[in-house]
């Protein structure tokens, strides 16, 4: 199976948000890797938001990954797609690859890592690192030690940590050598999202080069 196109070796700060409004704010604040994560909407409802988000990101030359809606991501020429293990069962990976989109895949244990590595995606996400209120997780948090063990297998591919990463926990996560921290509530639930974003950008400074 051919590899998916490369992304930046270190994706830096990677906010995961649910609307083009959030994407516009974060682009303006200097974020260059973002995911649009709209859950469980009919395609007709999700499509205008996806098209708007992709157009915004293109204006800033930013890396926008579309969660789940891979066909709409192809249609509107997104930078990339993010898929979980269940999404992999139904997505047409050949179509995503042939369209030239990058692909990120979620993993939570060694078996899922084996499956993801065989697909040769653009990055691999590892979660959830800490308890999270944002999504009901069937497994236990993996913690920093397990994250380090997983990273040891992933020396040749960009990596992203996700799940319960707060500003306080971010330095410990980054110290594992992971290339990116994906966050939802650390930004969207912050009292001051601008300040939170600036702090997280500073912590990941130097990461997120072009590609
Ligand atoms: C960067 C990143 N990592 C993991 C996920 C989770 O994806 P998935 O398992 O498909 O779950 P949903 O987000 O679709 O609920 C993610 N979105 N982004
Ligand atoms: C969407 C998602 N996926 C996860 C995984 O482990 O696959 S954890 C998660 C939610 C992350 O939100 P927060 O930063 O608020 O904890
Ligand atoms: Mg998914």
mmCIF file of N, CA, C and O and ligand atoms in Angstrom, residues 39 67-68 82-84 87 135, ligand 3:
data_model
loop_
_atom_site.group_PDB
_atom_site.id
_atom_site.type_symbol
_atom_site.label_atom_id
_atom_site.label_comp_id
_atom_site.label_asym_id
_atom_site.label_seq_id
_atom_site.Cartn_x
_atom_site.Cartn_y
_atom_site.Cartn_z
ATOM 1 N N UNK A 39 -19.528 16.493 14.665
ATOM 2 C CA UNK A 39 -19.929 15.113 14.932
ATOM 3 C C UNK A 39 -21.388 14.870 14.551
ATOM 4 O O UNK A 39 -22.286 15.642 14.914
ATOM 5 N N UNK A 67 -12.224 16.059 10.259
ATOM 6 C CA UNK A 67 -12.515 14.822 10.973
ATOM 7 C C UNK A 67 -13.712 14.118 10.330
ATOM 8 O O UNK A 67 -14.738 14.764 10.035
ATOM 9 N N UNK A 68 -13.608 12.843 10.124
ATOM 10 C CA UNK A 68 -14.706 11.950 9.719
ATOM 11 C C UNK A 68 -15.206 12.141 8.279
ATOM 12 O O UNK A 68 -15.373 11.162 7.555
ATOM 13 N N UNK A 82 -8.741 13.403 9.206
ATOM 14 C CA UNK A 82 -8.419 12.602 10.386
ATOM 15 C C UNK A 82 -9.474 11.510 10.544
ATOM 16 O O UNK A 82 -10.675 11.796 10.554
ATOM 17 N N UNK A 83 -9.017 10.273 10.696
ATOM 18 C CA UNK A 83 -9.921 9.136 10.851
ATOM 19 C C UNK A 83 -9.556 8.312 12.079
ATOM 20 O O UNK A 83 -8.371 8.119 12.374
ATOM 21 N N UNK A 84 -10.592 7.824 12.771
ATOM 22 C CA UNK A 84 -10.396 6.878 13.863
ATOM 23 C C UNK A 84 -10.489 5.452 13.357
ATOM 24 O O UNK A 84 -10.723 5.213 12.165
ATOM 25 N N UNK A 87 -13.739 4.633 11.720
ATOM 26 C CA UNK A 87 -13.845 5.316 10.416
ATOM 27 C C UNK A 87 -13.087 4.540 9.339
ATOM 28 O O UNK A 87 -13.484 4.524 8.168
ATOM 29 N N UNK A 135 -14.983 13.643 25.373
ATOM 30 C CA UNK A 135 -15.489 12.500 24.615
ATOM 31 C C UNK A 135 -15.523 11.285 25.535
ATOM 32 O O UNK A 135 -14.575 11.074 26.305
HETATM 33 MG MG1 LIG B 3 -13.792 9.777 13.817
#
